[in-house]
Amino acid sequence: MIPLRAKLTASFYALLSISFWGVSFVSAKAVLAKLDPYSLLVLRFGLGALFLLVILLLNRSRLRISIGYIPHLVVLGMLVAIAGVFLVTTTRSGHSFEFAMNFGFILMILSTLNWAIYSILLKKLHIPYPALLVTFYMSLIGFMLTLPFIIRNKGWESLPMLTETEWAHLLFLAIFVSGIGYWYWGKALEVLDASKVSMFLYLEPLATLIAAIFLLHEKFILISAIGGIIIIIGVVIVNGGLARLVASTIFKK
C-alpha cells in the first residue's frame, strides 16, 4: 500500500505540472506575436530537452537505455508532439481565452484526451527508468519529430526580434512547461494511478483563467469561478485520501 505522504507528494507534482501548463497559454500568447506556433513548439521541445540533459549530467545519471524500450519512448514522444500541435493550434496570437464551442475548443478537448492516453500508456508500459530520464528522451523525440516545422517556416529568423520579456516567456515555456512540467507529471505517475493523475487535467482551464485575469487583466466571470470550485471538489473527491492526510497533519500540529 502506498503511504499517504507519498500520494500527497505525487499530487503536489501533478498540481505543479498543471499550474505550469495552465500559465503556458498566457506565455504562448505573448510569444506568438513574433514566432509562429510551430516554431515555438520546436523551440519548447529543444530547449526543454537541453534543460533536462543538463539536470541529468549534473546528477551524474546514466543516459543509456535498453534498445527494447526505444519503441515505447517513440510512441510516448509522438503523443507529446501531437498534444503540442493541438495546443499551439488553439493558442494563436489574437485569440481570447473564452472557451467557446469552436474549432480551437474542440482541439483542446482532443489534446486533453491525447494527454490522458499518454498518462495511461506511461503507467502501463512500465519503463524501468527514472521519470527524469524518460522525460528527456520523450522531449528529444518530440523535438526531432517537430523539427521540420521550424525548417519549413524558417522560425529562427524571428528570434532576433524577441524582446527580453518575450525571451523570458519562451524560456518559461521550455523549462517549466515542457521540461519540469512533463518530468513532474511522470513522477506523479510513478506513485498514483493514471486515472487519479489525469483528474488533475481538469484544473488546467482554471489555472489558465487565473493567469489570464492576473497577467492579462481579462474579465472575471462568476460562472467560471463556480465551475472552477466544482472542478476542485471533484479532484479532491477522487483523491480523497489526500484531504484526510492534510487534515490529520494540521490537527497534529
XYZ file of N, CA and C in Angstrom:
759
model
N 0.845 -1.207 0.000
C 0.000 0.000 0.000
C 0.881 1.258 0.000
N 0.509 2.218 -0.823
C 1.307 3.438 -0.948
C 1.019 4.369 0.230
N 2.054 4.846 0.922
C 1.841 5.773 2.045
C 1.137 7.044 1.590
N 0.341 7.602 2.506
C -0.421 8.802 2.161
C 0.503 9.983 1.853
N 1.620 10.054 2.556
C 2.546 11.166 2.302
C 3.124 11.083 0.892
N 3.364 9.868 0.415
C 3.853 9.697 -0.952
C 2.778 10.134 -1.957
N 1.526 9.812 -1.637
C 0.426 10.244 -2.503
C 0.309 11.769 -2.529
N 0.479 12.380 -1.364
C 0.400 13.839 -1.285
C 1.512 14.487 -2.104
N 2.720 13.944 -1.999
C 3.843 14.485 -2.765
C 3.600 14.330 -4.264
N 3.104 13.160 -4.670
C 2.821 12.920 -6.088
C 1.748 13.870 -6.595
N 0.724 14.106 -5.776
C -0.337 15.034 -6.175
C 0.192 16.456 -6.281
N 1.139 16.797 -5.424
C 1.755 18.124 -5.495
C 2.522 18.282 -6.802
N 3.236 17.220 -7.224
C 3.931 17.252 -8.506
C 2.937 17.453 -9.655
N 1.823 16.707 -9.629
C 0.813 16.834 -10.682
C 0.208 18.236 -10.692
N -0.036 18.794 -9.494
C -0.612 20.131 -9.401
C 0.338 21.184 -9.954
N 1.636 21.039 -9.679
C 2.622 21.966 -10.237
C 2.638 21.889 -11.761
N 2.592 20.661 -12.289
C 2.584 20.495 -13.746
C 1.398 21.198 -14.368
N 0.218 20.972 -13.791
C -0.999 21.591 -14.311
C -0.922 23.105 -14.211
N -0.334 23.611 -13.138
C -0.195 25.067 -12.981
C 0.687 25.636 -14.088
N 1.808 24.969 -14.355
C 2.697 25.415 -15.426
C 1.975 25.381 -16.768
N 1.259 24.289 -17.024
C 0.576 24.151 -18.313
C -0.556 25.165 -18.458
N -1.219 25.480 -17.358
C -2.273 26.484 -17.426
C -1.735 27.856 -17.766
N -0.628 28.239 -17.122
C 0.002 29.536 -17.395
C 0.617 29.564 -18.793
N 0.901 28.392 -19.358
C 1.566 28.343 -20.674
C 0.763 29.055 -21.755
N -0.576 29.062 -21.633
C -1.393 29.741 -22.633
C -1.112 31.249 -22.624
N -0.884 31.785 -21.426
C -0.586 33.210 -21.314
C 0.777 33.519 -21.924
N 1.785 32.699 -21.585
C 3.124 32.921 -22.133
C 3.153 32.705 -23.646
N 2.427 31.701 -24.107
C 2.377 31.445 -25.548
C 1.753 32.622 -26.293
N 0.710 33.198 -25.698
C 0.062 34.355 -26.335
C 1.020 35.523 -26.471
N 1.926 35.678 -25.493
C 2.903 36.771 -25.538
C 3.958 36.534 -26.609
N 4.392 35.282 -26.770
C 5.472 34.979 -27.712
C 4.969 34.896 -29.148
N 3.715 34.496 -29.331
C 3.194 34.276 -30.675
C 3.000 35.564 -31.467
N 3.252 36.691 -30.837
C 3.241 37.947 -31.590
C 4.431 38.009 -32.546
N 5.486 37.263 -32.233
C 6.697 37.276 -33.061
C 6.980 35.922 -33.720
N 6.713 34.838 -33.005
C 7.014 33.497 -33.502
C 5.752 32.813 -34.012
N 5.895 31.996 -35.059
C 4.748 31.196 -35.486
C 4.587 30.029 -34.515
N 3.363 29.477 -34.381
C 3.094 28.463 -33.360
C 3.991 27.232 -33.458
N 4.281 26.796 -34.682
C 5.022 25.546 -34.830
C 6.508 25.722 -34.521
N 7.059 26.871 -34.837
C 8.446 27.152 -34.448
C 8.554 27.229 -32.930
N 7.543 27.811 -32.298
C 7.517 27.870 -30.838
C 7.507 26.465 -30.246
N 6.734 25.573 -30.843
C 6.663 24.194 -30.364
C 8.025 23.508 -30.448
N 8.716 23.688 -31.566
C 10.036 23.076 -31.748
C 11.025 23.608 -30.714
N 11.020 24.923 -30.506
C 11.941 25.527 -29.541
C 11.636 25.056 -28.122
N 10.370 24.880 -27.805
C 9.992 24.369 -26.488
C 10.574 22.991 -26.258
N 10.403 22.107 -27.221
C 10.931 20.752 -27.085
C 12.452 20.762 -27.015
N 13.090 21.536 -27.915
C 14.544 21.555 -27.974
C 15.181 22.104 -26.706
N 14.727 23.272 -26.266
C 15.279 23.883 -25.063
C 14.908 23.086 -23.811
N 13.700 22.512 -23.823
C 13.293 21.681 -22.688
C 14.160 20.441 -22.562
N 14.444 19.776 -23.690
C 15.315 18.602 -23.677
C 16.718 18.975 -23.224
N 17.196 20.126 -23.664
C 18.527 20.582 -23.258
C 18.583 20.820 -21.756
N 17.553 21.427 -21.202
C 17.499 21.662 -19.763
C 17.525 20.340 -18.993
N 16.734 19.372 -19.432
C 16.696 18.072 -18.762
C 18.037 17.353 -18.869
N 18.699 17.499 -20.006
C 20.016 16.890 -20.178
C 21.011 17.476 -19.187
N 20.959 18.777 -18.983
C 21.855 19.422 -18.013
C 21.607 18.871 -16.610
N 20.328 18.702 -16.236
C 19.991 18.148 -14.922
C 20.543 16.723 -14.797
N 20.390 15.929 -15.843
C 20.895 14.556 -15.814
C 22.410 14.531 -15.645
N 23.101 15.408 -16.355
C 24.559 15.446 -16.273
C 25.019 15.924 -14.898
N 24.327 16.909 -14.345
C 24.678 17.394 -13.014
C 24.474 16.314 -11.955
N 23.474 15.472 -12.156
C 23.204 14.382 -11.218
C 24.043 13.141 -11.512
N 24.872 13.233 -12.559
C 25.701 12.089 -12.972
C 24.853 10.852 -13.265
N 23.704 11.078 -13.874
C 22.799 9.980 -14.208
C 23.243 9.283 -15.489
N 22.986 8.000 -15.550
C 23.291 7.248 -16.767
C 22.273 7.587 -17.843
N 22.745 7.790 -19.053
C 21.871 8.139 -20.168
C 21.507 6.925 -21.019
N 22.178 5.809 -20.777
C 21.955 4.630 -21.597
C 20.639 3.952 -21.226
N 19.890 3.552 -22.253
C 18.648 2.815 -22.046
C 18.669 1.570 -22.921
N 17.891 0.567 -22.532
C 17.799 -0.656 -23.313
C 17.105 -0.387 -24.645
N 17.619 -0.991 -25.701
C 17.051 -0.765 -27.040
C 15.605 -1.240 -27.112
N 15.248 -2.195 -26.235
C 13.887 -2.710 -26.252
C 12.835 -1.695 -25.849
N 13.254 -0.624 -25.156
C 12.303 0.402 -24.705
C 12.245 1.606 -25.641
N 13.060 1.597 -26.692
C 13.043 2.719 -27.630
C 11.685 2.877 -28.315
N 11.043 1.781 -28.785
C 9.702 1.947 -29.381
C 8.691 2.555 -28.411
N 8.796 2.196 -27.119
C 7.895 2.770 -26.119
C 8.081 4.281 -26.043
N 9.345 4.699 -26.024
C 9.642 6.128 -25.917
C 9.212 6.877 -27.175
N 9.342 6.231 -28.334
C 8.921 6.867 -29.589
C 7.420 7.111 -29.577
N 6.650 6.114 -29.126
C 5.189 6.268 -29.056
C 4.814 7.406 -28.105
N 5.447 7.433 -26.937
C 5.161 8.489 -25.972
C 5.579 9.855 -26.512
N 6.734 9.891 -27.185
C 7.189 11.143 -27.783
C 6.232 11.649 -28.845
N 5.677 10.719 -29.627
C 4.698 11.104 -30.652
C 3.450 11.680 -30.013
N 2.988 11.083 -28.923
C 1.793 11.598 -28.237
C 2.039 12.988 -27.676
N 3.227 13.196 -27.120
C 3.570 14.524 -26.598
C 3.607 15.540 -27.733
N 4.184 15.148 -28.880
C 4.261 16.051 -30.028
C 2.865 16.393 -30.554
N 1.987 15.389 -30.613
C 0.617 15.623 -31.083
C -0.112 16.578 -30.140
N 0.063 16.348 -28.832
C -0.564 17.249 -27.854
C -0.055 18.670 -28.040
N 1.242 18.801 -28.309
C 1.820 20.126 -28.536
C 1.241 20.798 -29.757
N 1.056 20.034 -30.836
C 0.473 20.600 -32.061
C -0.947 21.079 -31.800
N -1.742 20.283 -31.065
C -3.107 20.695 -30.728
C -3.094 22.015 -29.959
N -2.194 22.110 -28.975
C -2.184 23.280 -28.108
C -1.734 24.538 -28.839
N -0.684 24.438 -29.657
C -0.233 25.645 -30.354
C -1.245 26.073 -31.406
N -2.038 25.131 -31.903
C -3.067 25.488 -32.878
C -4.178 26.294 -32.223
N -4.434 26.029 -30.935
C -5.509 26.754 -30.234
C -5.030 28.053 -29.616
N -3.719 28.310 -29.584
C -3.190 29.483 -28.878
C -2.550 30.458 -29.849
N -3.160 30.693 -30.968
C -2.610 31.640 -31.932
C -2.756 33.061 -31.424
N -1.899 33.922 -31.894
C -1.921 35.320 -31.463
C -3.256 35.959 -31.799
N -3.807 36.692 -30.811
C -5.062 37.402 -31.026
C -6.278 36.669 -30.514
N -6.147 35.382 -30.185
C -7.280 34.641 -29.661
C -7.499 34.959 -28.192
N -8.727 34.995 -27.765
C -9.039 35.221 -26.353
C -9.052 33.887 -25.623
N -9.289 33.956 -24.323
C -9.306 32.747 -23.515
C -10.728 32.261 -23.253
N -11.682 32.779 -23.969
C -13.054 32.334 -23.799
C -13.193 30.946 -24.419
N -13.695 30.010 -23.625
C -13.790 28.626 -24.077
C -15.116 28.420 -24.810
N -15.212 28.984 -25.971
C -16.418 28.835 -26.772
C -16.360 27.515 -27.535
N -17.552 27.071 -28.007
C -17.606 25.830 -28.756
C -17.206 26.114 -30.203
N -15.915 26.201 -30.434
C -15.386 26.439 -31.764
C -14.298 25.421 -32.039
N -13.623 25.597 -33.169
C -12.606 24.628 -33.576
C -11.477 24.544 -32.560
N -11.067 25.694 -32.022
C -10.000 25.694 -31.028
C -10.395 24.930 -29.780
N -11.651 25.073 -29.362
C -12.107 24.357 -28.172
C -12.096 22.852 -28.410
N -12.504 22.444 -29.613
C -12.501 21.018 -29.942
C -11.082 20.468 -29.910
N -10.121 21.253 -30.415
C -8.727 20.814 -30.377
C -8.221 20.692 -28.952
N -8.660 21.573 -28.061
C -8.252 21.478 -26.660
C -8.798 20.200 -26.026
N -10.035 19.820 -26.379
C -10.614 18.583 -25.871
C -9.800 17.394 -26.382
N -9.448 17.408 -27.668
C -8.635 16.331 -28.243
C -7.278 16.261 -27.572
N -6.708 17.424 -27.249
C -5.409 17.454 -26.572
C -5.512 16.817 -25.191
N -6.599 17.111 -24.470
C -6.795 16.524 -23.145
C -6.943 15.010 -23.234
N -7.713 14.539 -24.207
C -7.871 13.093 -24.404
C -6.542 12.453 -24.764
N -5.794 13.119 -25.629
C -4.485 12.623 -26.025
C -3.563 12.512 -24.812
N -3.613 13.528 -23.932
C -2.756 13.518 -22.747
C -3.189 12.443 -21.765
N -4.477 12.151 -21.690
C -4.962 11.069 -20.836
C -4.441 9.725 -21.344
N -4.462 9.535 -22.660
C -3.924 8.301 -23.254
C -2.435 8.189 -22.965
N -1.731 9.313 -23.086
C -0.301 9.335 -22.776
C -0.051 8.899 -21.339
N -0.844 9.405 -20.405
C -0.659 9.080 -18.995
C -0.887 7.596 -18.741
N -1.917 7.051 -19.370
C -2.210 5.624 -19.197
C -1.076 4.768 -19.752
N -0.593 5.110 -20.949
C 0.496 4.340 -21.557
C 1.775 4.449 -20.739
N 2.080 5.662 -20.269
C 3.294 5.846 -19.473
C 3.256 4.974 -18.220
N 2.056 4.787 -17.669
C 1.902 3.950 -16.474
C 1.952 2.469 -16.836
N 1.280 2.087 -17.931
C 1.143 0.675 -18.277
C 2.399 0.080 -18.907
N 3.219 0.903 -19.556
C 4.396 0.374 -20.239
C 5.490 -0.068 -19.276
N 5.436 0.418 -18.051
C 6.395 0.008 -17.013
C 7.846 0.169 -17.475
N 8.170 1.358 -17.949
C 9.547 1.631 -18.360
C 10.401 1.773 -17.100
N 11.403 0.894 -16.916
C 12.138 0.844 -15.632
C 13.249 1.877 -15.519
N 12.917 3.126 -15.798
C 13.897 4.204 -15.700
C 13.262 5.383 -14.971
N 14.077 6.234 -14.339
C 13.527 7.395 -13.625
C 12.734 8.311 -14.555
N 11.766 9.017 -13.972
C 10.918 9.913 -14.764
C 11.749 10.974 -15.487
N 12.829 11.425 -14.872
C 13.670 12.454 -15.491
C 14.276 11.953 -16.791
N 14.808 10.737 -16.786
C 15.433 10.176 -17.986
C 14.394 9.914 -19.068
N 13.256 9.366 -18.678
C 12.184 9.092 -19.644
C 11.692 10.385 -20.279
N 11.510 11.420 -19.463
C 11.035 12.702 -19.980
C 12.053 13.328 -20.929
N 13.337 13.182 -20.623
C 14.371 13.715 -21.507
C 14.267 13.087 -22.892
N 14.176 11.765 -22.958
C 14.115 11.098 -24.261
C 12.820 11.403 -24.996
N 11.712 11.541 -24.262
C 10.452 11.907 -24.912
C 10.533 13.315 -25.497
N 11.148 14.229 -24.757
C 11.302 15.598 -25.259
C 12.229 15.631 -26.469
N 13.287 14.821 -26.415
C 14.222 14.753 -27.536
C 13.535 14.207 -28.787
N 12.728 13.165 -28.603
C 11.986 12.599 -29.732
C 10.964 13.599 -30.249
N 10.270 14.287 -29.327
C 9.320 15.319 -29.749
C 10.001 16.414 -30.542
N 11.217 16.789 -30.132
C 11.992 17.803 -30.861
C 12.319 17.334 -32.271
N 12.775 16.095 -32.387
C 13.151 15.571 -33.706
C 11.939 15.433 -34.617
N 10.792 15.052 -34.046
C 9.586 14.885 -34.860
C 9.031 16.215 -35.358
N 9.206 17.284 -34.568
C 8.648 18.586 -34.949
C 9.681 19.497 -35.627
N 10.939 19.069 -35.692
C 11.991 19.898 -36.278
C 11.685 20.379 -37.704
N 11.046 19.551 -38.547
C 10.717 20.046 -39.905
C 9.873 21.311 -39.914
N 9.086 21.550 -38.854
C 8.232 22.748 -38.816
C 9.068 24.023 -38.835
N 10.096 24.072 -37.984
C 10.898 25.296 -37.898
C 11.760 25.460 -39.148
N 12.129 24.341 -39.783
C 12.891 24.414 -41.033
C 12.007 24.946 -42.153
N 10.782 24.463 -42.199
C 9.841 24.920 -43.243
C 9.517 26.393 -43.084
N 9.282 26.830 -41.840
C 8.856 28.212 -41.592
C 10.016 29.178 -41.362
N 11.251 28.644 -41.323
C 12.438 29.471 -41.036
C 12.230 30.280 -39.761
N 11.789 29.580 -38.733
C 11.434 30.237 -37.478
C 12.590 30.920 -36.787
N 13.820 30.466 -37.063
C 14.979 31.080 -36.411
C 15.161 32.542 -36.811
N 14.584 32.937 -37.945
C 14.726 34.315 -38.396
C 13.977 35.291 -37.486
N 13.011 34.791 -36.728
C 12.224 35.656 -35.842
C 12.859 35.822 -34.465
N 13.821 34.981 -34.118
C 14.408 35.021 -32.783
C 15.057 36.366 -32.444
N 15.794 37.010 -33.366
C 16.397 38.301 -33.015
C 15.383 39.392 -32.692
N 14.135 39.209 -33.119
C 13.108 40.227 -32.882
C 12.470 40.115 -31.508
N 12.759 39.031 -30.775
C 12.157 38.846 -29.461
C 12.745 39.829 -28.453
N 11.886 40.404 -27.634
C 12.336 41.279 -26.553
C 12.777 40.422 -25.358
N 13.329 41.065 -24.338
C 13.743 40.339 -23.146
C 12.549 39.668 -22.471
N 11.425 40.360 -22.444
C 10.216 39.785 -21.836
C 9.745 38.569 -22.614
N 9.781 38.660 -23.938
C 9.350 37.531 -24.767
C 10.312 36.358 -24.645
N 11.600 36.630 -24.487
C 12.565 35.564 -24.239
C 12.276 34.887 -22.901
N 11.890 35.684 -21.910
C 11.549 35.123 -20.597
C 10.349 34.185 -20.715
N 9.342 34.589 -21.497
C 8.178 33.728 -21.729
C 8.596 32.452 -22.448
N 9.464 32.574 -23.441
C 9.919 31.408 -24.199
C 10.667 30.430 -23.295
N 11.552 30.943 -22.458
C 12.311 30.082 -21.551
C 11.394 29.438 -20.506
N 10.378 30.180 -20.066
C 9.400 29.584 -19.147
C 8.694 28.409 -19.822
N 8.276 28.601 -21.071
C 7.598 27.532 -21.806
C 8.496 26.316 -21.979
N 9.770 26.560 -22.243
C 10.697 25.454 -22.485
C 11.073 24.735 -21.200
N 11.461 25.503 -20.174
C 12.000 24.898 -18.952
C 10.897 24.392 -18.032
N 9.921 25.239 -17.741
C 8.910 24.873 -16.757
C 7.753 24.078 -17.356
N 7.336 24.425 -18.570
C 6.187 23.757 -19.179
C 6.599 22.440 -19.840
N 7.600 22.507 -20.734
C 7.992 21.304 -21.474
C 9.033 20.473 -20.743
N 9.771 21.057 -19.816
C 10.793 20.323 -19.092
C 10.295 19.826 -17.757
N 10.195 20.734 -16.797
C 9.798 20.367 -15.438
C 8.361 19.843 -15.398
N 7.462 20.437 -16.179
C 6.065 20.005 -16.166
C 5.916 18.540 -16.546
N 6.518 18.122 -17.672
C 6.443 16.725 -18.098
C 7.170 15.807 -17.105
N 8.281 16.273 -16.577
C 9.060 15.494 -15.609
C 8.243 15.237 -14.344
N 7.642 16.284 -13.794
C 6.860 16.136 -12.570
C 5.604 15.299 -12.813
N 5.034 15.397 -13.996
C 3.872 14.564 -14.328
C 4.276 13.091 -14.300
N 5.462 12.787 -14.843
C 5.961 11.418 -14.796
C 6.219 10.953 -13.375
N 6.726 11.846 -12.519
C 6.960 11.499 -11.117
C 5.639 11.204 -10.404
N 4.598 11.941 -10.748
C 3.289 11.683 -10.145
C 2.768 10.309 -10.561
N 2.993 9.949 -11.823
C 2.520 8.662 -12.325
C 3.311 7.493 -11.754
N 4.497 7.759 -11.218
C 5.256 6.701 -10.565
C 4.567 6.232 -9.281
N 3.723 7.076 -8.705
C 3.091 6.776 -7.423
C 1.589 6.533 -7.563
N 0.899 7.425 -8.273
C -0.558 7.364 -8.365
C -1.016 6.646 -9.623
N -2.255 6.152 -9.589
C -2.857 5.559 -10.782
C -3.059 6.629 -11.848
N -3.006 6.200 -13.103
C -3.167 7.150 -14.207
C -4.515 7.859 -14.138
N -5.564 7.138 -13.689
C -6.896 7.747 -13.618
C -6.926 8.893 -12.616
N -6.228 8.741 -11.480
C -6.216 9.793 -10.465
C -5.349 10.974 -10.891
N -4.225 10.692 -11.535
C -3.364 11.780 -12.007
C -4.069 12.562 -13.112
N -4.736 11.845 -14.015
C -5.415 12.511 -15.135
C -6.527 13.432 -14.667
N -7.081 13.189 -13.475
C -8.123 14.074 -12.951
C -7.611 15.503 -12.784
N -6.311 15.652 -12.553
C -5.752 16.987 -12.377
C -5.801 17.793 -13.672
N -5.965 17.114 -14.822
C -6.056 17.832 -16.092
C -7.242 18.791 -16.110
N -8.273 18.468 -15.340
C -9.452 19.338 -15.299
C -9.157 20.676 -14.630
N -8.057 20.761 -13.905
C -7.682 22.014 -13.253
C -6.959 22.969 -14.208
N -6.546 22.470 -15.359
C -5.767 23.306 -16.279
C -6.529 24.545 -16.757
N -7.802 24.417 -17.193
C -8.537 25.644 -17.572
C -8.636 26.642 -16.433
N -8.758 26.136 -15.193
C -8.842 27.030 -14.038
C -7.536 27.792 -13.859
N -6.394 27.087 -14.006
C -5.089 27.754 -13.914
C -4.931 28.792 -15.020
N -5.421 28.464 -16.203
C -5.355 29.417 -17.316
C -6.201 30.647 -17.033
N -7.394 30.431 -16.498
C -8.291 31.548 -16.178
C -7.656 32.484 -15.157
N -7.080 31.918 -14.097
C -6.448 32.726 -13.050
C -5.277 33.517 -13.622
N -4.456 32.846 -14.445
C -3.306 33.526 -15.046
C -3.756 34.645 -15.983
N -4.830 34.399 -16.743
C -5.329 35.412 -17.677
C -5.862 36.639 -16.937
N -6.500 36.401 -15.787
C -7.052 37.514 -15.014
C -5.931 38.379 -14.432
N -4.907 37.727 -13.860
C -3.854 38.472 -13.162
C -2.773 38.999 -14.104
N -2.470 38.267 -15.162
C -1.379 38.667 -16.048
C -1.850 39.430 -17.281
N -3.043 39.076 -17.787
C -3.561 39.745 -18.987
C -4.730 40.666 -18.668
N -5.133 40.701 -17.392
C -6.217 41.581 -16.937
C -7.517 41.324 -17.682
N -7.803 40.042 -17.956
C -9.075 39.708 -18.575
C -10.180 39.722 -17.526
N -11.420 39.817 -17.975
C -12.551 39.993 -17.074
C -12.800 38.730 -16.246
N -13.168 38.970 -14.971
C -13.549 37.873 -14.076
C -14.998 37.499 -14.362
N -15.239 36.213 -14.593
C -16.580 35.728 -14.882
C -17.015 34.805 -13.750
N -18.134 35.117 -13.127
C -18.595 34.373 -11.954
C -18.829 32.901 -12.269
N -19.434 32.618 -13.415
C -19.732 31.227 -13.753
C -18.448 30.413 -13.906
N -17.371 31.054 -14.358
C -16.090 30.360 -14.475
C -15.539 30.018 -13.095
N -15.710 30.954 -12.138
C -15.253 30.696 -10.772
C -16.037 29.543 -10.147
N -17.344 29.515 -10.381
C -18.169 28.426 -9.852
C -17.742 27.099 -10.460
N -17.511 27.116 -11.771
C -17.041 25.901 -12.434
C -15.709 25.437 -11.880
N -14.813 26.390 -11.579
C -13.508 26.043 -11.012
C -13.641 25.380 -9.653
N -14.562 25.902 -8.824
C -14.788 25.314 -7.497
C -15.314 23.886 -7.625
N -16.214 23.673 -8.574
C -16.752 22.326 -8.803
C -15.648 21.366 -9.233
N -14.760 21.848 -10.101
C -13.641 21.020 -10.554
C -12.755 20.628 -9.380
N -12.434 21.607 -8.524
C -11.574 21.335 -7.370
C -12.218 20.299 -6.454
N -13.527 20.425 -6.237
C -14.238 19.457 -5.385
C -14.144 18.057 -5.987
N -14.315 17.972 -7.297
C -14.234 16.676 -7.966
C -12.865 16.036 -7.823
N -11.813 16.833 -7.988
C -10.454 16.313 -7.853
C -10.195 15.846 -6.426
N -10.677 16.611 -5.447
C -10.486 16.236 -4.037
C -11.212 14.936 -3.721
N -12.417 14.761 -4.287
C -13.171 13.533 -4.040
C -12.437 12.323 -4.605
N -11.939 12.454 -5.835
C -11.216 11.345 -6.466
C -9.959 11.000 -5.676
N -9.284 12.024 -5.147
C -8.075 11.823 -4.359
C -8.371 12.064 -2.882
N -9.443 11.433 -2.384
C -9.945 11.715 -1.045
C -8.951 11.487 0.057
N -8.093 10.507 -0.090
C -7.127 10.217 0.956
C -6.191 11.366 1.217
N -5.959 12.173 0.214
C -5.051 13.312 0.359
C -5.648 14.355 1.292
N -6.937 14.559 1.186
C -7.594 15.528 2.066
C -7.502 15.079 3.519
N -7.671 13.782 3.744
C -7.571 13.263 5.109
C -6.173 13.444 5.667
N -5.164 13.247 4.791
C -3.781 13.401 5.243
C -3.504 14.853 5.632
N -3.950 15.799 4.817
C -3.725 17.211 5.112
C -4.393 17.582 6.434
N -5.629 17.104 6.603
C -6.348 17.434 7.834
C -5.636 16.859 9.057
N -5.198 15.594 8.958
C -4.516 14.984 10.098
C -3.205 15.683 10.412
N -2.513 16.134 9.363
C -1.239 16.857 9.573
C -1.487 18.172 10.305
N -2.542 18.881 9.932
C -2.846 20.182 10.546
C -3.216 20.003 12.015
N -4.079 18.997 12.304
C -4.556 18.825 13.662
C -3.468 18.287 14.586
N -2.492 17.576 14.010
C -1.375 17.090 14.821
C -0.556 18.258 15.348
N -0.475 19.304 14.519
C 0.283 20.483 14.943
C -0.467 21.240 16.039
